[in-house]
PDB file of C-alpha atoms in Angstrom:
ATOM      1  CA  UNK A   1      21.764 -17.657 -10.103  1.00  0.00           C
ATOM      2  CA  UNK A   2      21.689 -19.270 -13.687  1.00  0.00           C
ATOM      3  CA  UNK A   3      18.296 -19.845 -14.571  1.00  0.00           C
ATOM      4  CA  UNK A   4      18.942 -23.587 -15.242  1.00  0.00           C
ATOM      5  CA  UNK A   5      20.334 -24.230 -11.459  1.00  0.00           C
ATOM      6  CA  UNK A   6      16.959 -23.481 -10.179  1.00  0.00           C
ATOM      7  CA  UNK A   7      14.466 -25.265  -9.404  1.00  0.00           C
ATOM      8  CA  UNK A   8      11.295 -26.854 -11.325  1.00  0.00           C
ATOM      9  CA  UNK A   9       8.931 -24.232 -10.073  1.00  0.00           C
ATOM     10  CA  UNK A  10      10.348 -20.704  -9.101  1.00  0.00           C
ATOM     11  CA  UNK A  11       8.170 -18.333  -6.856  1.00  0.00           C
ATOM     12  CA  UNK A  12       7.123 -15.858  -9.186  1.00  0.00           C
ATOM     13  CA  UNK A  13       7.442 -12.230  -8.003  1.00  0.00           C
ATOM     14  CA  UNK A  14       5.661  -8.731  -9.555  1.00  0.00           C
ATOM     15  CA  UNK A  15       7.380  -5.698  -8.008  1.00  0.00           C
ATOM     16  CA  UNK A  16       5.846  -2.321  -7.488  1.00  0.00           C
ATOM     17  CA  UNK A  17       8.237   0.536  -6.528  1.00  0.00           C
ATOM     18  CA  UNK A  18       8.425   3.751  -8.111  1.00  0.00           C
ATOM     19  CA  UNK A  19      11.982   4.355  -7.181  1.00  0.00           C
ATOM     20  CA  UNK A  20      14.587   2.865 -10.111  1.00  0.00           C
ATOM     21  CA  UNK A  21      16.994   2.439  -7.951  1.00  0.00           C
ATOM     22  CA  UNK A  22      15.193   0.630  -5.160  1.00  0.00           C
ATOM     23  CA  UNK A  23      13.620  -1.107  -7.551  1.00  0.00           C
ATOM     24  CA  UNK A  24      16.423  -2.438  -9.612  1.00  0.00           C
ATOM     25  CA  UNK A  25      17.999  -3.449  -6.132  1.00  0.00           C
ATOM     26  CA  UNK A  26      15.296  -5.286  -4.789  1.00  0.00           C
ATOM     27  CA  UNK A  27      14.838  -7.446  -8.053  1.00  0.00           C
ATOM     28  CA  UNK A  28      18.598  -8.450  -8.198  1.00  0.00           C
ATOM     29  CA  UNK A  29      18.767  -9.272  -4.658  1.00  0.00           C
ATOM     30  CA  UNK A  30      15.417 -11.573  -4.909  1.00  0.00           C
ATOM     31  CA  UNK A  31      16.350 -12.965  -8.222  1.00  0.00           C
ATOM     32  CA  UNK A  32      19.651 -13.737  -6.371  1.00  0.00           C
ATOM     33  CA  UNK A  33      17.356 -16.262  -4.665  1.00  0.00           C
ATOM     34  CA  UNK A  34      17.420 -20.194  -5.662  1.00  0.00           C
ATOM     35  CA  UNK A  35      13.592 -20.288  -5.528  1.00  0.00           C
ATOM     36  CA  UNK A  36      12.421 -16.705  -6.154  1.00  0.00           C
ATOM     37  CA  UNK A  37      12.085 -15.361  -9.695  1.00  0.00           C
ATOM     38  CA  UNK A  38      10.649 -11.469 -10.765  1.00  0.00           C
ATOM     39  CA  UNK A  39       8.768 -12.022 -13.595  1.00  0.00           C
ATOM     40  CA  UNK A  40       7.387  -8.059 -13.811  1.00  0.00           C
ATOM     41  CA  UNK A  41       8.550  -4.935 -12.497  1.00  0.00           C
ATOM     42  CA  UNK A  42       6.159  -1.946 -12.396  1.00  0.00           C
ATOM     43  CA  UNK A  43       6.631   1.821 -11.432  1.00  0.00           C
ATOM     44  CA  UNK A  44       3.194   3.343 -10.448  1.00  0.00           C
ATOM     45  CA  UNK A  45       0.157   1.507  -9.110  1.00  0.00           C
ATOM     46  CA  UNK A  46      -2.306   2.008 -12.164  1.00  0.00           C
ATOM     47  CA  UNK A  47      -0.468  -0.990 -13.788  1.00  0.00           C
ATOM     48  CA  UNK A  48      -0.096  -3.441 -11.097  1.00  0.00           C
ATOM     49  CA  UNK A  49      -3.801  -5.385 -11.696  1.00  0.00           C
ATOM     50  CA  UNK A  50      -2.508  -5.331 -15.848  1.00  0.00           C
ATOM     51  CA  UNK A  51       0.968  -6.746 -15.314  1.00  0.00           C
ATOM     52  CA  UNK A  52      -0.203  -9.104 -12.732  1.00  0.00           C
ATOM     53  CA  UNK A  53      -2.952 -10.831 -15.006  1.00  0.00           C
ATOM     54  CA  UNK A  54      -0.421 -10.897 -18.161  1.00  0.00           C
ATOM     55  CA  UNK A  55       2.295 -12.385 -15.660  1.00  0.00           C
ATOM     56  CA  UNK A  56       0.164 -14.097 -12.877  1.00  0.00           C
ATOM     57  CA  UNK A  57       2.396 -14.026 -10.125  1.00  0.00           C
ATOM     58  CA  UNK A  58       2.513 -15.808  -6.862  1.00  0.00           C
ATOM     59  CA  UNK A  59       3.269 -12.903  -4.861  1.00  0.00           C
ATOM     60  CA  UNK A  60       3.193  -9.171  -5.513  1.00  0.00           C
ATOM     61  CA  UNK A  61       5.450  -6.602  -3.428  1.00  0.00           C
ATOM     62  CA  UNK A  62       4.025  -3.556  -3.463  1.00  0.00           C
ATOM     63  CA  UNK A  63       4.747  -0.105  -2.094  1.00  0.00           C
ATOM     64  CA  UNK A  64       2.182   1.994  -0.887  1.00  0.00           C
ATOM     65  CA  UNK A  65       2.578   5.644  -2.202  1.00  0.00           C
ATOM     66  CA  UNK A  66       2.846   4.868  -6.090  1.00  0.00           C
ATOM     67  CA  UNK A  67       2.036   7.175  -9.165  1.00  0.00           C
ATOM     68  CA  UNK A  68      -1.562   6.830 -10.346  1.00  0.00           C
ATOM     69  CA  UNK A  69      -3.142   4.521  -7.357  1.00  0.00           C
ATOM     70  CA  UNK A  70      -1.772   3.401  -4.002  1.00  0.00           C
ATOM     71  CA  UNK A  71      -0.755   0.177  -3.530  1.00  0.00           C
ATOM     72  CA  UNK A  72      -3.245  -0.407  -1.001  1.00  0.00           C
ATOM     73  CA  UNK A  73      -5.751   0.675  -3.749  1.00  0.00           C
ATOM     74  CA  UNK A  74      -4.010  -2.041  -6.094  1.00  0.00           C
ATOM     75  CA  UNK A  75      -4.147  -4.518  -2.928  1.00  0.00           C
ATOM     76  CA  UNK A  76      -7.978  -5.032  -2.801  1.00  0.00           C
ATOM     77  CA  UNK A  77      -8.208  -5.098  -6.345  1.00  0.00           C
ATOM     78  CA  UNK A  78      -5.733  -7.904  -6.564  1.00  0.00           C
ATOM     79  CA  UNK A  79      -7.698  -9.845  -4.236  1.00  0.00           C
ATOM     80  CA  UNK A  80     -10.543  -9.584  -6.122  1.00  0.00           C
ATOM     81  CA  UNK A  81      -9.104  -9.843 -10.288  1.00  0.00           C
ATOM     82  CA  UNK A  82      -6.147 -12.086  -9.481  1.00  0.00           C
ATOM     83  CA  UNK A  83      -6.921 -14.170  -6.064  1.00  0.00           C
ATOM     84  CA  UNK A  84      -4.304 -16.805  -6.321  1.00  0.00           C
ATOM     85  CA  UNK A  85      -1.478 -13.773  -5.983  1.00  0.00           C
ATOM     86  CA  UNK A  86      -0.694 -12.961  -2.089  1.00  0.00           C
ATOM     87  CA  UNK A  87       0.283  -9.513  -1.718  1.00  0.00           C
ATOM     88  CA  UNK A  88       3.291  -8.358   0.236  1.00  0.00           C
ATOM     89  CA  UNK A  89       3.193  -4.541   1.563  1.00  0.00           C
ATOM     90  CA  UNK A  90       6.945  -3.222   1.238  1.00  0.00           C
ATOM     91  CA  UNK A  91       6.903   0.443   2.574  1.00  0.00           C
ATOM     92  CA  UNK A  92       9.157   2.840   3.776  1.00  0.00           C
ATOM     93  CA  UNK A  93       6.234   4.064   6.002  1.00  0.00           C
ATOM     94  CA  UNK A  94       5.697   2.037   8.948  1.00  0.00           C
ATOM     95  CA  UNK A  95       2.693   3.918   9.997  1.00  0.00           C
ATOM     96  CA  UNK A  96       0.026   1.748  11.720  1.00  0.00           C
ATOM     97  CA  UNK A  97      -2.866   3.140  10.099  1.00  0.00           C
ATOM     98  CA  UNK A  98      -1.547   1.767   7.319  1.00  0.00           C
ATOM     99  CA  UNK A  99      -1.015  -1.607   8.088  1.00  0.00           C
ATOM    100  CA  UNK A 100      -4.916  -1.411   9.113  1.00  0.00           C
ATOM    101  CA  UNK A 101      -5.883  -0.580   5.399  1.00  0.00           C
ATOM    102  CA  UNK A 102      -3.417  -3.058   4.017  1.00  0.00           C
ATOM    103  CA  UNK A 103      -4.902  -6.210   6.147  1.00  0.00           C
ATOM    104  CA  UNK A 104      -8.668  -4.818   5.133  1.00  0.00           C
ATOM    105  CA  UNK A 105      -7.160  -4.892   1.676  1.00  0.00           C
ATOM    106  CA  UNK A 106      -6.654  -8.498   1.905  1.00  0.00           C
ATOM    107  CA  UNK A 107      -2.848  -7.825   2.034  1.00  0.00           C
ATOM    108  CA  UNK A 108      -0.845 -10.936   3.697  1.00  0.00           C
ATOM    109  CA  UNK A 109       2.199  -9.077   4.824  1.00  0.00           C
ATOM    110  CA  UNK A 110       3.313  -6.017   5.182  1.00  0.00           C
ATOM    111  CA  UNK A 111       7.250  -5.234   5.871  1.00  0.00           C
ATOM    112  CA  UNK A 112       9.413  -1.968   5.974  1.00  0.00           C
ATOM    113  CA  UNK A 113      11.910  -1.224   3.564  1.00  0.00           C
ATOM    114  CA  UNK A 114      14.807  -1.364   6.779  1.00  0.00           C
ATOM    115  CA  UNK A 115      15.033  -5.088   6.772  1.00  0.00           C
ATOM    116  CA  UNK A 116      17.859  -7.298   5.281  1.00  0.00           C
ATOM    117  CA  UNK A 117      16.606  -9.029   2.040  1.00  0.00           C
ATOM    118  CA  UNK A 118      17.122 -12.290   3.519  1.00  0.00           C
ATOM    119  CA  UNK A 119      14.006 -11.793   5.669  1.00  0.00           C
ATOM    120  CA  UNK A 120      11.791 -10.662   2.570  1.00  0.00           C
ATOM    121  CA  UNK A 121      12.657 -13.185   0.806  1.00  0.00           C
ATOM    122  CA  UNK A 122      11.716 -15.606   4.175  1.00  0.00           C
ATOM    123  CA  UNK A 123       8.654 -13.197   4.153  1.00  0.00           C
ATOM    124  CA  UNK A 124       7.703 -14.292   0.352  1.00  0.00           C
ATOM    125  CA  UNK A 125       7.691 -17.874   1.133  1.00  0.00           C
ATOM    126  CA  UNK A 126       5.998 -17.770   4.268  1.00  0.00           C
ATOM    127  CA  UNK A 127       2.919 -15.863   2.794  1.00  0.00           C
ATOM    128  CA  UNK A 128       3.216 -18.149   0.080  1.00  0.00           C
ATOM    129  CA  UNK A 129       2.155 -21.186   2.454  1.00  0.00           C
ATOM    130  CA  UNK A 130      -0.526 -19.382   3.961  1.00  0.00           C
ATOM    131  CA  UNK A 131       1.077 -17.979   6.427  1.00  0.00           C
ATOM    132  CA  UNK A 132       0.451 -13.994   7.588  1.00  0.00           C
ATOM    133  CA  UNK A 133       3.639 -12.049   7.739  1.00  0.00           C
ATOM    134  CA  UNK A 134       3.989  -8.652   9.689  1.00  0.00           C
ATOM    135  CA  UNK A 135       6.495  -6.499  11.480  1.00  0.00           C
ATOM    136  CA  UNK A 136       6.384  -6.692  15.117  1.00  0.00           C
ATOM    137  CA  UNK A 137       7.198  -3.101  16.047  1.00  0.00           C
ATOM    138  CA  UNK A 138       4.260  -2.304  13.703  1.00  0.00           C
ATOM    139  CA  UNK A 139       2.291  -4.856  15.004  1.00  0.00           C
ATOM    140  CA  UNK A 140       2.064  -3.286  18.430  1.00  0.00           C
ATOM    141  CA  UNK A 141       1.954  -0.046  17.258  1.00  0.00           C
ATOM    142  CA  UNK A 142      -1.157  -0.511  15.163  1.00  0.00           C
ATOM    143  CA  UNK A 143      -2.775  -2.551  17.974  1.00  0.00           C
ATOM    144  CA  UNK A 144      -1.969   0.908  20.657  1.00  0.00           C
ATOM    145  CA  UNK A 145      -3.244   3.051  18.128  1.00  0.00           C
ATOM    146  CA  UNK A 146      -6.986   1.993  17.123  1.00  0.00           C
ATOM    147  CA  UNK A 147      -8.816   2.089  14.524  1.00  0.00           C
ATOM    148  CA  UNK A 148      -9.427   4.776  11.697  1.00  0.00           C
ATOM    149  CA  UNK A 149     -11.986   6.972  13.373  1.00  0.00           C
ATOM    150  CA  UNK A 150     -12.457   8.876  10.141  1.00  0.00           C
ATOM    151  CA  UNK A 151     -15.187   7.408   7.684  1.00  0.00           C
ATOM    152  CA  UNK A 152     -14.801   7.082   4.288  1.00  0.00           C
ATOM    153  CA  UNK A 153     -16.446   9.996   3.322  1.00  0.00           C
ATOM    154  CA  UNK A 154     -14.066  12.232   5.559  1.00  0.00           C
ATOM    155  CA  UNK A 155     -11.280  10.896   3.959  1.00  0.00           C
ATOM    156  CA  UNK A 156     -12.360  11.492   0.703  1.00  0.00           C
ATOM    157  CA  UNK A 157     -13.178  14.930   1.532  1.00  0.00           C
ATOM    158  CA  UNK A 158      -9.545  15.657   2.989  1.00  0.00           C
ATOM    159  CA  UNK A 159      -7.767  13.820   0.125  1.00  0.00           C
ATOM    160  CA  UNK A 160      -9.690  16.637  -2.234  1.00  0.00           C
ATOM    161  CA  UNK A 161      -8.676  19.213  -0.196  1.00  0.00           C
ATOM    162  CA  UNK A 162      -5.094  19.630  -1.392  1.00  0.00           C
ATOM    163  CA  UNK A 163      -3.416  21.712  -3.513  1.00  0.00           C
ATOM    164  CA  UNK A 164      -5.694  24.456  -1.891  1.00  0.00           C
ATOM    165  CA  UNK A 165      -9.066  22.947  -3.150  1.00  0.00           C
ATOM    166  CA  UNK A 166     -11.654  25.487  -2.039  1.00  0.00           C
ATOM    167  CA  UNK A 167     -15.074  24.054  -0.654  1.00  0.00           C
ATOM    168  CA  UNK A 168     -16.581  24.346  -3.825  1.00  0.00           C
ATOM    169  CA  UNK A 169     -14.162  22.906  -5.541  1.00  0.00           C
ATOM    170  CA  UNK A 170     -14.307  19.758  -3.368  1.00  0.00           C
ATOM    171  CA  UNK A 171     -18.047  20.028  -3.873  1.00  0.00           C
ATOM    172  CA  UNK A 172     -18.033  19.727  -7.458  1.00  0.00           C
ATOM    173  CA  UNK A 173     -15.369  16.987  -7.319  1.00  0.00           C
ATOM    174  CA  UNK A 174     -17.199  14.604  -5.158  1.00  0.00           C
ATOM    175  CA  UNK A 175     -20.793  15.873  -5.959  1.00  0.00           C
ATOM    176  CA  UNK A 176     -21.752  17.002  -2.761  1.00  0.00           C
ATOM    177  CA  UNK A 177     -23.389  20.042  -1.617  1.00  0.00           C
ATOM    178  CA  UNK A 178     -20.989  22.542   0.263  1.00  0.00           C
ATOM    179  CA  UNK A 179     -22.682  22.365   3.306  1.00  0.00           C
ATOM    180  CA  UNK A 180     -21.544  18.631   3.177  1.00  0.00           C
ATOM    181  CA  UNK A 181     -18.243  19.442   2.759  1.00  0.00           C
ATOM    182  CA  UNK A 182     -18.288  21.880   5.425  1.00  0.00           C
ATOM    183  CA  UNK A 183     -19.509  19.207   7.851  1.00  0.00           C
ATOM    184  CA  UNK A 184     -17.484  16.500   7.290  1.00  0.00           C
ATOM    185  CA  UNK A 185     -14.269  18.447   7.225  1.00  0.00           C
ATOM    186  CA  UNK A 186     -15.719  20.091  10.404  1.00  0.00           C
ATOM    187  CA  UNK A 187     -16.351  16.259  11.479  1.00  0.00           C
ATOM    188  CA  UNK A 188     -12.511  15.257  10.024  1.00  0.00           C
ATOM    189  CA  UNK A 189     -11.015  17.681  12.057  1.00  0.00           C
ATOM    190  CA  UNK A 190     -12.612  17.191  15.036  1.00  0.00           C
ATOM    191  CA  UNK A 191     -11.322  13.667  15.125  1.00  0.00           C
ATOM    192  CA  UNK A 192      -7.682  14.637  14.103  1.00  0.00           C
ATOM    193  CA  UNK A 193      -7.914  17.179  16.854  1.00  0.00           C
ATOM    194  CA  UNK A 194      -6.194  19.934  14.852  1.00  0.00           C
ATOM    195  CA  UNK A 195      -7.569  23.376  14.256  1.00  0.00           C
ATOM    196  CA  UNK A 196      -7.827  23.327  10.621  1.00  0.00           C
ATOM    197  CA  UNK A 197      -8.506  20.967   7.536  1.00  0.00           C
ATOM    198  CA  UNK A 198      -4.389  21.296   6.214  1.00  0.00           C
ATOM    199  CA  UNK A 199      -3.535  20.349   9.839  1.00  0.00           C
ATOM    200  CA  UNK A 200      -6.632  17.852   9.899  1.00  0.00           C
ATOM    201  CA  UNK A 201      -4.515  16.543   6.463  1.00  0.00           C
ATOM    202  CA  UNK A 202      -1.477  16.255   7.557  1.00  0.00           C
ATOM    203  CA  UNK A 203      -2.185  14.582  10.835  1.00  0.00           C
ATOM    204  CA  UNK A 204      -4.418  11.862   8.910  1.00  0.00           C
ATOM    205  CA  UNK A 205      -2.127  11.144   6.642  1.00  0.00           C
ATOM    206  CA  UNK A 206       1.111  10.742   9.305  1.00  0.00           C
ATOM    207  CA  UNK A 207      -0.593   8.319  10.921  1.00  0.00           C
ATOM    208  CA  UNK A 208      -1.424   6.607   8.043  1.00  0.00           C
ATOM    209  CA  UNK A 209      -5.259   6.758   7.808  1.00  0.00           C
ATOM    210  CA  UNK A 210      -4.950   8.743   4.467  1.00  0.00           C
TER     211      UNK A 210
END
């Protein structure tokens, strides 16, 4: 819609999504909107905090696995550096540890990427009032599943461990000892139930606790 056929004060949008396509998509659809304006788009999750205090948005979609920092990551600092801007998780994983980590982030909403645009852009207002926004299916699923029973020490130690990190390596990384590192991926995979710290990895990180 022609800028001047909408109204006094549009809802101002930042975007995060590292996908062009997606991307490009999602802000012509919103900006299709009589009320809803994108007034930054952004393509890795370093950047989010910068754009948002040059643009100051109202509401900030953001994916969750982004180049440089996560959009949860980006999430809690939001809350803190730019308060007045209600964030809007937007992910193509509807994993229920995830929507844990995006409510302790101070996240107001958090969507998949399945939906018809008319209920994100329903979804932008209503956080916009206030109001906490969340998929139902997800909802439920997060409630069945429980809490994060790894600490946050375990998950750093399994997020070094990739790309065939030895124990030392992680060690020098985090500045721990490697009997440290032994025990709390001994600990991590314990939890996970798996027999081994790629399978304690890959099980954190499908159910979102990663």
């Amino acid at each position: 819609m022609p800028r001047d056929h909408r109204p006094a004060k549009s809802i101002r949008v930042l975007l995060a999504e590292d996908q062009g396509m997606m991307r490009g998509a999602l802000a012509l659809l919103l900006g299709m909107e009589p009320d809803i304006e994108v007034v930054a788009q952004v393509a890795a999750g370093d950047v989010i905090v910068d754009a948002a205090l040059v643009h100051r948005p109202d509401v900030a979609l953001l994916d969750i696995e982004l180049p440089g920092r996560s959009g949860l990551d980006a999430a809690a600092e939001l809350r803190d550096q730019v308060p007045d801007c209600r964030v809007l998780i937007l992910t193509t994983f509807g994993r229920p540890g995830y929507l844990r980590r995006a409510m302790e982030a101070g996240a107001a909403g958090f969507l998949v990427k399945d939906g018809p645009v008319e209920e994100l852009a329903a979804a932008v207002r209503r956080v916009l009032t206030g109001e906490t926004v969340i998929d139902p299916a997800l909802a439920a699923a997060a409630l069945s599943a429980g809490p994060n029973p790894l600490t946050a020490r375990e998950r750093d130690v399994l997020n070094a461990s990739t790309d065939g990190a030895t124990v030392a390596d992680i060690a020098t990384r985090l500045h721990l000892s490697e009997s440290t590192v032994r025990n709390y991926l001994s600990s991590a995979i314990g939890k996970t139930g798996t027999r081994n710290r790629m399978e304690a990895t890959r099980e954190a990180r499908q159910q979102g606790w990663l």
